[in-house]
Amino acid sequence: MADNITHKILRRHLISGDLVPGTDITVAPDQILIEDATGTMAAMQFEELGLDSISVPLAVMYIDHNVLQIDDKNMQDHRYLRTFCERYGLRYSPAGHGISHYIHLERFSKPGELLLGADSHTSTAGAAAMFALGAGGLEVAVAMGGYGFEFPCPRVIGVELIGTVPNAVEPKDIVLEILRRYGVRGGRGAVFEFHGPGLEHLSTSGRATIANMIIETGATTAVFPSDEQTLAWLAQQGREKDFAPLVADDGATYDENITIDLSELVPLVAVPHSPGNVVPVADLPDTPVSQICVGSSVNSSYDDLATVAAALRGHTVHPRVQLTVTPGSRQILQTIIDSGVYQDLMQAGARMLEPVCGPCVGIGQAPLQGDASLRTFNRNFPGRSGTAEDRVYLCSPSTAAASALTGRITDPSSRPPIEPRPAREPDTALHSALITSPRPAEQRAAVLVERGPNLVSPPLPEPIGDDLQARVLIEVGDDISTGDMAPDGAIAMSVWSNIAACARFMFNRLDPGFHDRAQEWGGGVIIAGENYGQGSSREHAALIPSYLGVRVILARSYARIHRRNLIAAGIVPLVLPSGAAEFSVGQLCAFSGLRQALVGGESSICVEVAGHDVPIRAAIDLTEGERAILTDGGLLAHIRSGGRSPVSGSPLPSGVHERVNVKESV
């Protein structure tokens, strides 16, 4: 059988199921990636499993999100996560060392391996021929405990790249072109696998830009071949031994095929308020900007920063513009210092930020209300920047640099070609010096996991009952992001380790009364449009409604990770039929025989809505495995009941059917 790369990797890691799109498969990950914003919930839920150690070859905890430390909550999180890693065998990357996706690509990426991460942009590692995908914290914790990762097998879209890019067109423009074609929903249930002669000159860091941002189409991940570019990258990182060639077989097929002629691309920009609103830069009306941000988890490689520096060398940024630059890792920071790129950026007037997520998640550099903010980031959802009435545009480093000089969004292809400074050899010893190694197994049991008062275990849902009556709590539109449910920003994210405190921020931008209404009514139903829960993997967006008593959501469609997070949290994601009557807050909805419908494999359920003349037939679009999780009361209860067997390591010890008590330290 001629296999594509996606199927080759999945087949090597397959525990159960068949590679048929839409059916359940279980895979055994080689590597686990967790970052601090999602990591505290993932860690506390891992502890609920009652295991003595992780059961995967490699797991790394990165501190890159909550590092502002406006009070002691962030440091409580960091101490907990550090001692958790010491206790259970993870590696630990400290605050300031860099952004998880860049460090993982530099230090741990291996062609042909499977990486699961508690962050949606884990897909970045697909640049090095990994199958790398994001998931919610509980699913990652379960996989880290040796139970594998279950998900619907994706279809594979083959993307043939031909031609060569013209002046000032960059990898960011390639992924923006894919978003222009697919929008933020068209990639759902799919892997984008790249091939073709256009890859010959596409560097691994350039591929990382595409793999990172492909998630904004709703896709599962992106996969690139392991070729000469991969070997060059690994050699630069001192890891030639990790190289293994990996390409699609001759005659391999895809579920869908597209071709992108790189020579026909032009600089593109995503306009507010969606990564899918893509237009040529040259087609924009005159758009002054007051802020430009370069870097973050995408476009913060050496090549990206050197490109900006080359365009700015000998000039200063427009007096109206504040320009910030964020390196992706401490290694990149050291390299731009050694090569002179740092000096070029400083002399041009850029503000140099430390290598953390920062403004990408609304922590610092909040823009002016109503003013255009141009960013090389991956998302421009409303309010994500930290400013409620923001106007964020997404672009390539070349477009950002040209615009920094003119003070307005500028097509960089109209400017002469630039020559970036060549990179010096990176200091690969930084990772070995600063990322901890796992403690020997015989020492771990003595480690005290230090949990401060800001860290509170998430609630455990009750199993779904047969009959449910609940009022409509809120009705929201299409493409609502998880950032609207568990908002970004320094204040809200500082309490992500405490669901009760975090819950006060849910839907604040859309309806400030949501939290109090949900508490007063003892729960209810959320009504939503298409692609509900797009964006971040943050499972807080599912744990909060579970805590508030929400047991059912009615939406026209769901984003992949959030849908799975809802199921893991014991919330049933029902699908609204087209043409359903409108809802209003306070309407009573009655779901009769809900549990029986799940157990019996029913494809729909009747929902009676007060004020509607005709009941709604809501679709139950769930796999057999998802139904079992919901009827058991969520993924943790499902694991405890023996609903899934471990694929490696030891089964759950006896006596863990009650909540595990973890030693606390204030």
XYZ file of C-alpha atoms in Angstrom:
666
model
C 0.000 0.000 0.000
C 1.334 3.447 -0.964
C 1.050 5.631 2.126
C 1.158 9.367 2.569
C 3.265 10.714 5.457
C 0.273 11.223 7.731
C -0.833 7.607 7.460
C 2.742 6.350 7.844
C 3.113 8.096 11.190
C -0.365 7.255 12.440
C 0.003 3.613 11.420
C 3.229 3.322 13.446
C 1.469 4.666 16.543
C -1.953 3.083 16.104
C -3.286 1.159 19.105
C -6.846 0.624 17.952
C -9.145 1.564 15.099
C -8.634 1.908 11.368
C -7.411 4.872 9.350
C -10.868 5.710 8.061
C -11.743 9.430 8.282
C -14.258 10.195 11.029
C -13.897 6.905 12.923
C -12.309 6.583 16.364
C -8.611 5.747 16.525
C -6.324 5.509 19.543
C -2.638 6.336 19.212
C 0.327 6.151 21.590
C 2.251 9.462 21.680
C 6.041 9.547 21.845
C 6.138 13.051 23.280
C 3.963 15.347 25.392
C 4.101 19.163 25.382
C 2.416 21.214 28.114
C 2.593 24.935 28.843
C 1.783 26.695 32.083
C -1.521 28.320 31.094
C -3.105 24.927 30.413
C -0.567 23.005 32.455
C -1.926 23.478 35.942
C -5.274 21.895 35.023
C -3.531 19.118 33.091
C -1.238 18.433 36.058
C -3.980 18.462 38.694
C -6.070 16.102 36.566
C -3.071 13.808 36.072
C -2.781 13.627 39.847
C -6.422 12.543 39.987
C -5.394 9.375 38.118
C -3.317 8.280 41.112
C -0.300 7.228 39.055
C 3.307 7.224 40.242
C 4.916 8.424 37.017
C 4.312 9.480 33.455
C 4.174 6.624 30.939
C 5.486 8.281 27.784
C 9.122 8.531 26.653
C 9.243 12.339 26.890
C 7.094 15.054 28.468
C 8.126 18.705 28.761
C 6.488 21.492 30.770
C 7.114 25.016 29.444
C 6.588 28.230 31.407
C 5.804 30.774 28.690
C 2.312 32.259 29.192
C 1.661 33.428 32.772
C 4.966 35.132 33.511
C 3.995 38.769 34.184
C 3.645 38.099 37.943
C 1.396 41.023 38.852
C 0.935 39.218 42.181
C 2.098 35.858 43.526
C -0.414 33.679 41.641
C 1.881 33.062 38.658
C 4.748 32.050 40.911
C 2.454 29.705 42.815
C 1.688 28.061 39.472
C 5.374 27.834 38.564
C 6.387 26.269 41.887
C 3.564 23.755 41.618
C 4.485 22.826 38.053
C 8.206 22.542 38.836
C 7.604 20.212 41.779
C 4.995 18.293 39.765
C 7.639 17.687 37.083
C 10.147 16.548 39.704
C 7.591 14.179 41.214
C 6.285 12.551 38.029
C 9.231 12.578 35.630
C 8.703 15.517 33.265
C 11.305 17.973 32.018
C 10.820 21.642 32.957
C 11.630 24.753 30.916
C 11.662 27.854 33.167
C 10.075 31.248 32.631
C 12.009 33.385 30.163
C 13.669 30.476 28.384
C 11.300 30.719 25.469
C 7.991 29.812 23.860
C 7.114 26.127 23.966
C 6.686 25.612 20.223
C 10.032 27.085 19.212
C 11.981 25.358 21.972
C 10.345 22.025 21.213
C 11.227 22.374 17.543
C 14.819 23.267 18.436
C 15.437 20.700 21.141
C 13.031 17.766 20.862
C 11.480 17.466 17.374
C 12.055 14.090 15.695
C 10.807 13.099 12.241
C 8.223 10.340 12.331
C 7.281 10.730 15.998
C 3.874 11.676 17.415
C 3.602 14.730 19.668
C 0.502 15.555 21.708
C 0.305 18.958 23.358
C -2.012 20.861 25.679
C -1.850 23.824 23.299
C -3.536 24.178 19.928
C -0.339 25.356 18.206
C 1.511 22.149 19.082
C 1.127 21.582 15.333
C 4.274 23.718 14.876
C 6.395 20.573 15.191
C 4.843 19.275 11.982
C 7.540 21.377 10.321
C 10.009 18.627 11.291
C 7.865 15.764 9.954
C 6.133 15.005 13.232
C 2.430 14.303 13.599
C 1.854 17.004 16.198
C -1.581 17.957 17.448
C -3.167 19.890 20.273
C -5.776 18.689 22.758
C -7.360 19.635 26.051
C -5.435 19.272 29.287
C -7.358 16.238 30.557
C -6.891 14.295 27.328
C -3.186 15.114 27.462
C -2.995 14.043 31.115
C -4.683 10.740 30.284
C -2.285 10.136 27.380
C 0.677 11.051 29.583
C -0.543 8.421 32.054
C -0.248 5.713 29.417
C -3.833 5.492 28.159
C -3.152 6.740 24.663
C -4.997 9.477 22.825
C -8.336 8.836 21.149
C -9.608 11.075 18.367
C -11.510 10.831 15.073
C -9.174 9.847 12.246
C -8.652 12.924 10.049
C -8.893 13.136 6.298
C -5.691 14.225 4.543
C -5.454 17.201 2.201
C -2.422 17.051 -0.062
C -0.938 20.506 -0.686
C 1.419 20.620 -3.658
C 3.759 23.606 -3.657
C 5.256 24.568 -6.998
C 7.300 27.534 -8.180
C 9.357 29.951 -6.103
C 8.199 32.927 -4.070
C 8.701 36.432 -5.489
C 10.277 39.319 -3.598
C 8.833 39.989 -0.122
C 6.499 36.976 -0.171
C 7.090 34.750 2.854
C 5.852 31.498 4.445
C 3.260 33.563 6.347
C 1.738 34.507 3.000
C 1.529 30.818 2.052
C -0.557 29.945 5.108
C -2.626 33.109 4.699
C -3.355 31.937 1.144
C -4.618 28.631 2.553
C -6.775 30.575 5.016
C -8.045 32.722 2.150
C -9.222 29.527 0.429
C -10.516 27.574 3.445
C -11.514 30.202 6.006
C -11.612 29.236 9.684
C -13.901 26.238 9.196
C -12.852 24.546 5.957
C -9.981 22.585 7.489
C -11.993 20.900 10.228
C -11.296 17.189 10.472
C -8.301 17.463 8.145
C -4.525 17.251 8.082
C -2.719 19.415 5.534
C 0.239 17.427 4.161
C 2.748 19.340 2.043
C 4.735 18.068 -0.919
C 6.109 19.254 -4.232
C 9.156 21.033 -5.668
C 8.256 24.300 -3.938
C 9.471 22.771 -0.661
C 13.089 22.696 -1.800
C 13.867 26.199 -0.549
C 11.310 26.342 2.278
C 13.300 26.232 5.528
C 12.183 24.377 8.632
C 11.517 27.664 10.444
C 9.416 28.763 7.457
C 7.538 25.474 7.549
C 6.972 26.065 11.263
C 5.100 29.279 10.454
C 2.734 27.351 8.190
C 2.338 24.396 10.566
C 1.622 26.721 13.491
C -1.041 28.774 11.792
C -2.711 25.973 9.808
C -4.759 25.387 12.964
C -6.681 28.578 12.227
C -8.432 26.747 9.353
C -9.879 24.413 11.989
C -7.431 21.690 10.919
C -6.034 18.928 13.099
C -2.428 19.640 12.102
C 0.038 20.048 9.225
C 2.742 17.584 8.188
C 5.875 18.282 6.144
C 8.331 15.703 4.799
C 11.689 15.018 6.401
C 14.179 16.056 3.722
C 17.388 18.037 3.237
C 15.856 21.085 4.923
C 15.017 18.945 7.957
C 18.541 17.556 8.065
C 20.009 21.069 7.830
C 17.822 22.216 10.720
C 18.726 19.274 12.954
C 22.417 19.673 12.104
C 22.241 23.346 13.073
C 20.783 22.255 16.411
C 23.493 19.623 16.911
C 20.978 16.806 16.500
C 21.883 15.116 13.201
C 21.365 11.742 14.912
C 17.651 12.505 15.194
C 17.261 12.805 11.430
C 15.325 10.157 9.528
C 14.088 10.640 5.948
C 10.309 10.536 5.646
C 8.350 11.230 2.470
C 5.118 10.008 0.938
C 5.361 6.817 -1.109
C 5.180 7.017 -4.873
C 1.518 6.760 -5.777
C 0.299 7.890 -2.353
C -3.154 9.438 -2.472
C -4.995 12.112 -0.514
C -8.637 12.716 0.308
C -8.343 16.122 -1.357
C -5.658 17.795 -3.464
C -4.774 21.454 -3.899
C -1.898 23.205 -5.637
C -0.317 26.518 -4.691
C 1.913 28.201 -7.250
C 4.276 30.169 -5.042
C 5.285 32.440 -7.911
C 1.728 33.786 -8.088
C 1.476 34.756 -4.416
C 1.469 38.347 -3.192
C 1.823 39.755 0.349
C -1.408 39.073 2.216
C -3.023 40.337 5.400
C -5.842 39.036 7.624
C -8.111 41.915 8.565
C -10.195 42.168 11.773
C -11.571 40.079 13.330
C -10.646 36.672 11.960
C -7.560 34.910 10.582
C -9.802 33.853 7.710
C -10.518 37.410 6.502
C -7.567 37.472 4.093
C -6.938 40.040 1.362
C -3.872 41.262 -0.569
C -2.043 44.021 1.253
C -2.163 46.088 -1.935
C -5.988 45.974 -1.922
C -6.346 47.551 1.529
C -7.519 51.150 1.793
C -5.010 53.552 3.319
C -4.657 52.171 6.866
C -2.504 54.058 9.408
C -1.113 51.940 12.252
C -0.084 52.930 15.764
C 1.401 49.588 16.826
C 3.323 46.764 15.145
C 4.235 43.553 16.967
C 6.693 41.020 15.562
C 7.262 37.581 17.060
C 5.371 35.348 19.516
C 4.674 31.645 18.925
C 4.811 32.271 15.174
C 7.255 34.400 13.145
C 9.792 34.736 15.945
C 12.539 32.615 14.376
C 15.973 33.988 13.573
C 15.035 34.267 9.890
C 11.905 36.275 10.728
C 13.673 38.733 13.017
C 16.653 39.094 10.681
C 14.260 39.934 7.841
C 12.694 42.747 9.868
C 16.093 44.022 10.994
C 17.418 44.099 7.421
C 14.484 46.217 6.269
C 14.944 48.632 9.194
C 18.742 48.857 9.113
C 19.824 52.470 8.817
C 16.267 53.752 9.409
C 14.017 54.409 12.375
C 10.407 53.412 12.762
C 7.725 55.970 11.968
C 7.182 58.316 14.946
C 3.520 57.308 15.183
C 4.394 53.599 15.507
C 5.355 51.537 18.560
C 7.256 48.467 17.330
C 7.839 45.451 19.583
C 9.921 42.363 18.807
C 9.638 39.021 20.631
C 12.232 36.285 20.002
C 10.860 32.752 20.123
C 13.482 31.359 22.478
C 16.532 32.280 24.485
C 18.584 30.528 21.801
C 17.146 32.854 19.148
C 17.708 35.843 21.433
C 21.364 34.904 21.836
C 21.738 34.356 18.080
C 20.308 37.759 17.115
C 22.649 39.374 19.652
C 25.682 37.545 18.230
C 24.797 38.334 14.598
C 24.056 42.059 15.044
C 20.309 41.720 14.369
C 19.488 42.779 17.931
C 21.543 45.979 17.510
C 19.837 46.768 14.185
C 16.406 46.448 15.782
C 17.379 48.504 18.825
C 18.842 51.316 16.713
C 15.694 51.394 14.592
C 13.612 52.036 17.721
C 12.106 48.602 18.363
C 11.162 47.586 21.891
C 12.797 44.229 22.573
C 10.669 41.875 24.683
C 11.693 38.704 26.488
C 11.013 35.341 24.774
C 7.526 34.626 26.160
C 4.031 34.627 24.670
C 3.290 38.138 25.936
C 1.126 40.268 23.636
C -0.046 37.262 21.605
C -2.241 36.293 24.576
C -3.070 39.835 25.647
C -0.398 40.077 28.345
C 1.165 43.461 27.644
C 1.149 45.689 24.571
C -2.637 46.116 24.480
C -3.343 48.430 21.519
C -5.337 51.647 21.407
C -9.075 51.280 20.972
C -10.042 51.743 17.354
C -6.458 52.037 16.067
C -4.988 49.463 13.709
C -2.459 47.108 15.314
C -0.428 45.092 12.798
C 0.966 41.804 14.125
C 2.822 38.767 12.807
C 0.783 36.640 15.230
C -1.649 33.812 14.454
C -4.971 35.112 15.801
C -6.896 38.356 15.726
C -10.084 37.300 17.521
C -12.007 40.223 19.073
C -10.475 41.331 22.372
C -7.631 38.775 22.362
C -5.092 41.618 22.346
C -6.298 42.847 25.740
C -8.299 45.740 24.278
C -12.028 45.177 23.884
C -12.424 47.414 20.824
C -9.244 46.350 19.039
C -8.462 46.308 15.302
C -5.781 43.677 14.838
C -4.358 42.755 11.421
C -2.126 39.713 10.787
C 0.787 39.816 8.357
C 4.285 38.583 7.476
C 7.532 40.014 8.918
C 8.263 41.765 5.590
C 4.891 43.504 5.638
C 5.384 44.434 9.295
C 8.809 45.946 8.588
C 7.667 47.969 5.572
C 4.692 49.263 7.546
C 6.876 50.218 10.519
C 8.773 52.603 8.260
C 5.734 54.223 6.630
C 3.302 54.247 9.569
C 0.586 52.589 7.483
C -0.002 49.038 6.256
C 2.355 48.807 3.297
C 2.917 46.243 0.545
C 6.585 45.225 0.948
C 6.879 43.938 -2.623
C 7.113 47.547 -3.815
C 10.393 47.954 -1.915
C 13.841 46.730 -3.044
C 14.911 43.219 -1.985
C 16.729 43.049 1.349
C 19.689 40.964 2.524
C 19.308 39.688 6.119
C 22.399 39.173 8.246
C 23.552 35.536 8.210
C 22.950 33.653 11.439
C 25.785 32.705 13.754
C 25.877 29.167 15.085
C 23.155 28.875 17.759
C 24.162 28.159 21.325
C 22.520 24.765 21.674
C 24.012 24.328 25.157
C 21.420 26.764 26.539
C 18.699 24.122 26.425
C 20.822 21.517 28.183
C 21.772 24.018 30.859
C 18.324 25.413 31.591
C 15.771 22.682 30.830
C 15.759 20.207 33.704
C 16.188 16.471 33.236
C 13.776 14.006 34.866
C 14.676 12.947 38.365
C 15.668 9.293 38.803
C 12.579 7.181 39.449
C 13.765 6.144 42.912
C 13.924 9.802 44.042
C 10.528 10.964 42.815
C 8.301 9.565 45.553
C 10.007 11.786 48.129
C 9.207 14.987 46.243
C 6.526 17.182 47.821
C 4.227 18.652 45.183
C 3.744 22.215 46.394
C 0.255 23.484 45.688
C -0.565 27.033 46.743
C -4.065 28.424 47.431
C -4.474 29.637 43.823
C -4.487 26.017 42.624
C -7.845 24.297 42.990
C -8.691 20.947 41.389
C -11.374 21.230 38.696
C -14.879 19.984 39.471
C -15.953 16.436 38.669
C -19.236 16.339 36.692
C -22.172 14.103 37.520
C -23.178 11.449 34.963
C -25.789 12.538 32.430
C -29.376 11.856 33.539
C -32.221 10.658 31.357
C -34.368 13.772 31.598
C -33.094 17.324 31.685
C -34.884 20.649 31.896
C -32.796 23.802 31.643
C -33.207 27.413 30.601
C -31.308 29.138 27.816
C -28.427 31.021 29.445
C -27.099 32.792 26.368
C -27.311 32.686 22.585
C -24.103 33.465 20.687
C -23.234 33.643 17.002
C -20.747 31.970 14.668
C -17.028 31.441 15.283
C -17.124 32.173 19.014
C -13.632 31.475 20.339
C -12.576 29.801 23.559
C -11.053 33.179 24.384
C -14.572 34.495 24.899
C -15.203 31.751 27.451
C -11.854 31.814 29.266
C -10.422 35.192 28.293
C -6.804 36.045 27.615
C -4.964 38.789 29.470
C -2.948 39.105 32.650
C -5.896 39.400 35.058
C -8.116 36.592 33.764
C -5.255 34.185 33.007
C -3.787 34.601 36.487
C -6.730 32.588 37.882
C -6.783 29.825 35.271
C -5.703 27.452 38.048
C -9.022 28.033 39.855
C -12.152 27.345 37.813
C -14.491 29.079 40.278
C -12.494 32.307 39.966
C -11.991 31.883 36.239
C -15.740 31.391 35.724
C -16.434 35.027 36.544
C -14.865 36.014 33.221
C -16.867 33.686 30.942
C -18.628 35.577 28.123
C -17.829 38.916 29.778
C -17.262 40.571 26.410
C -20.589 39.334 25.072
C -22.802 39.294 28.169
C -21.438 40.474 31.552
C -24.451 38.972 33.339
C -23.805 35.410 32.177
C -21.915 34.166 35.235
C -24.366 35.426 37.838
C -27.358 34.227 35.805
C -25.856 30.747 35.479
C -25.235 30.566 39.212
C -28.712 31.842 40.057
C -30.394 29.349 37.707
C -28.189 26.428 38.676
C -26.982 25.954 35.117
C -28.713 26.010 31.766
C -28.192 25.595 28.040
C -25.844 27.510 25.732
C -27.068 28.150 22.180
C -24.415 28.801 19.527
C -23.840 29.103 15.798
C -21.199 27.587 13.519
C -17.676 26.615 14.629
C -18.364 27.090 18.323
C -15.167 27.090 20.382
C -12.615 27.902 17.696
C -9.052 28.785 18.632
C -7.158 27.829 21.765
C -7.194 24.339 23.293
C -7.875 25.807 26.756
C -10.189 23.303 28.423
C -11.217 26.012 30.886
C -13.813 26.916 28.245
C -15.442 23.537 28.967
C -14.628 23.210 32.676
C -16.264 26.570 33.451
C -19.708 25.737 32.022
C -19.480 22.303 33.665
C -18.787 24.033 36.994
C -21.724 26.391 36.366
C -24.120 23.480 35.770
C -24.280 23.432 31.970
C -24.891 19.851 30.784
C -25.902 20.456 27.143
C -24.858 22.843 24.391
C -26.828 23.333 21.184
C -24.642 24.614 18.353
C -24.712 24.384 14.573
C -21.149 23.018 14.545
C -18.100 22.798 16.816
C -14.359 23.342 16.606
C -12.416 20.078 17.003
C -10.567 20.540 20.286
C -13.350 22.358 22.119
C -15.870 19.713 21.136
C -13.650 17.040 22.650
C -13.085 19.170 25.748
C -16.839 19.469 26.260
C -17.196 15.692 26.082
C -14.284 15.173 28.484
C -15.990 17.584 30.910
C -19.290 15.677 30.701
C -21.151 18.218 28.519
C -23.185 16.892 25.574
C -22.487 18.812 22.315
C -25.744 18.515 20.371
C -26.060 19.863 16.824
C -28.844 22.280 15.922
C -30.691 21.587 12.672
C -30.689 24.211 9.949
C -33.707 26.464 10.071
C -34.295 26.036 13.800
C -36.323 28.830 15.365
C -34.501 31.542 17.297
C -34.005 31.268 21.039
C -34.200 33.819 23.801
C -32.554 33.929 27.202
C -34.713 32.243 29.818
C -36.578 29.874 27.497
C -37.048 26.441 29.034
C -35.667 23.477 27.073
C -36.682 19.879 27.854
C -34.506 16.945 26.815
C -36.367 13.669 27.364
C -34.461 10.378 27.339
C -31.060 12.010 26.874
C -29.001 9.321 28.576
C -30.918 6.550 26.859
C -30.372 8.232 23.497
C -26.621 8.275 24.152
C -26.505 4.660 25.324
C -28.781 3.436 22.559
C -26.814 5.039 19.747
C -29.650 7.325 18.687
C -28.729 9.843 15.981
C -30.998 12.595 17.301
C -33.090 13.674 20.250
C -36.302 15.654 20.578
C -35.915 19.003 22.342
C -39.056 20.813 23.433
C -38.535 24.574 23.689
C -41.040 26.822 25.441
C -42.625 29.145 22.902
C -41.726 26.954 19.914
C -44.700 25.334 18.228
C -42.657 22.401 16.962
C -39.984 20.508 18.923
C -36.412 20.528 17.607
C -34.668 17.351 16.485
C -31.086 17.944 17.604
C -28.459 15.665 16.090
C -26.302 13.458 18.330
C -23.135 13.399 16.241
C -20.947 11.294 18.539
C -18.728 8.286 18.091
C -19.179 5.165 20.187
C -16.234 6.124 22.369
C -17.556 9.640 22.944
C -20.955 8.286 24.001
C -19.266 6.046 26.556
C -17.315 8.975 28.003
C -20.479 11.071 28.383
C -22.576 8.338 29.974
C -19.794 7.659 32.496
C -19.714 11.337 33.511
C -16.692 12.635 31.596
C -13.271 11.330 30.645
C -11.816 11.058 34.149
C -14.771 9.004 35.382
C -14.578 6.922 32.203
C -10.923 6.083 32.864
C -11.591 5.288 36.510
C -14.433 2.947 35.590
C -12.130 0.946 33.337
C -13.601 2.370 30.153
C -10.151 2.608 28.581
C -7.229 0.292 29.165
C -3.672 1.572 29.453
C -1.542 1.106 26.359
C 1.686 1.292 28.364
C 2.747 1.399 31.988
C 0.595 0.138 34.845
C -3.184 0.283 35.207
C -4.783 2.524 37.770
C -3.972 1.438 41.316
C -6.837 0.369 43.540
C -8.573 2.915 45.699
C -8.510 5.901 43.357
C -12.229 6.065 42.741
C -12.435 8.945 45.196
C -10.753 12.289 44.592
C -7.022 12.041 45.216
C -5.791 14.269 48.044
C -2.589 16.057 47.091
C -0.374 17.614 49.743
C -0.708 21.338 49.715
C 1.825 24.011 50.552
C 0.855 27.620 51.032
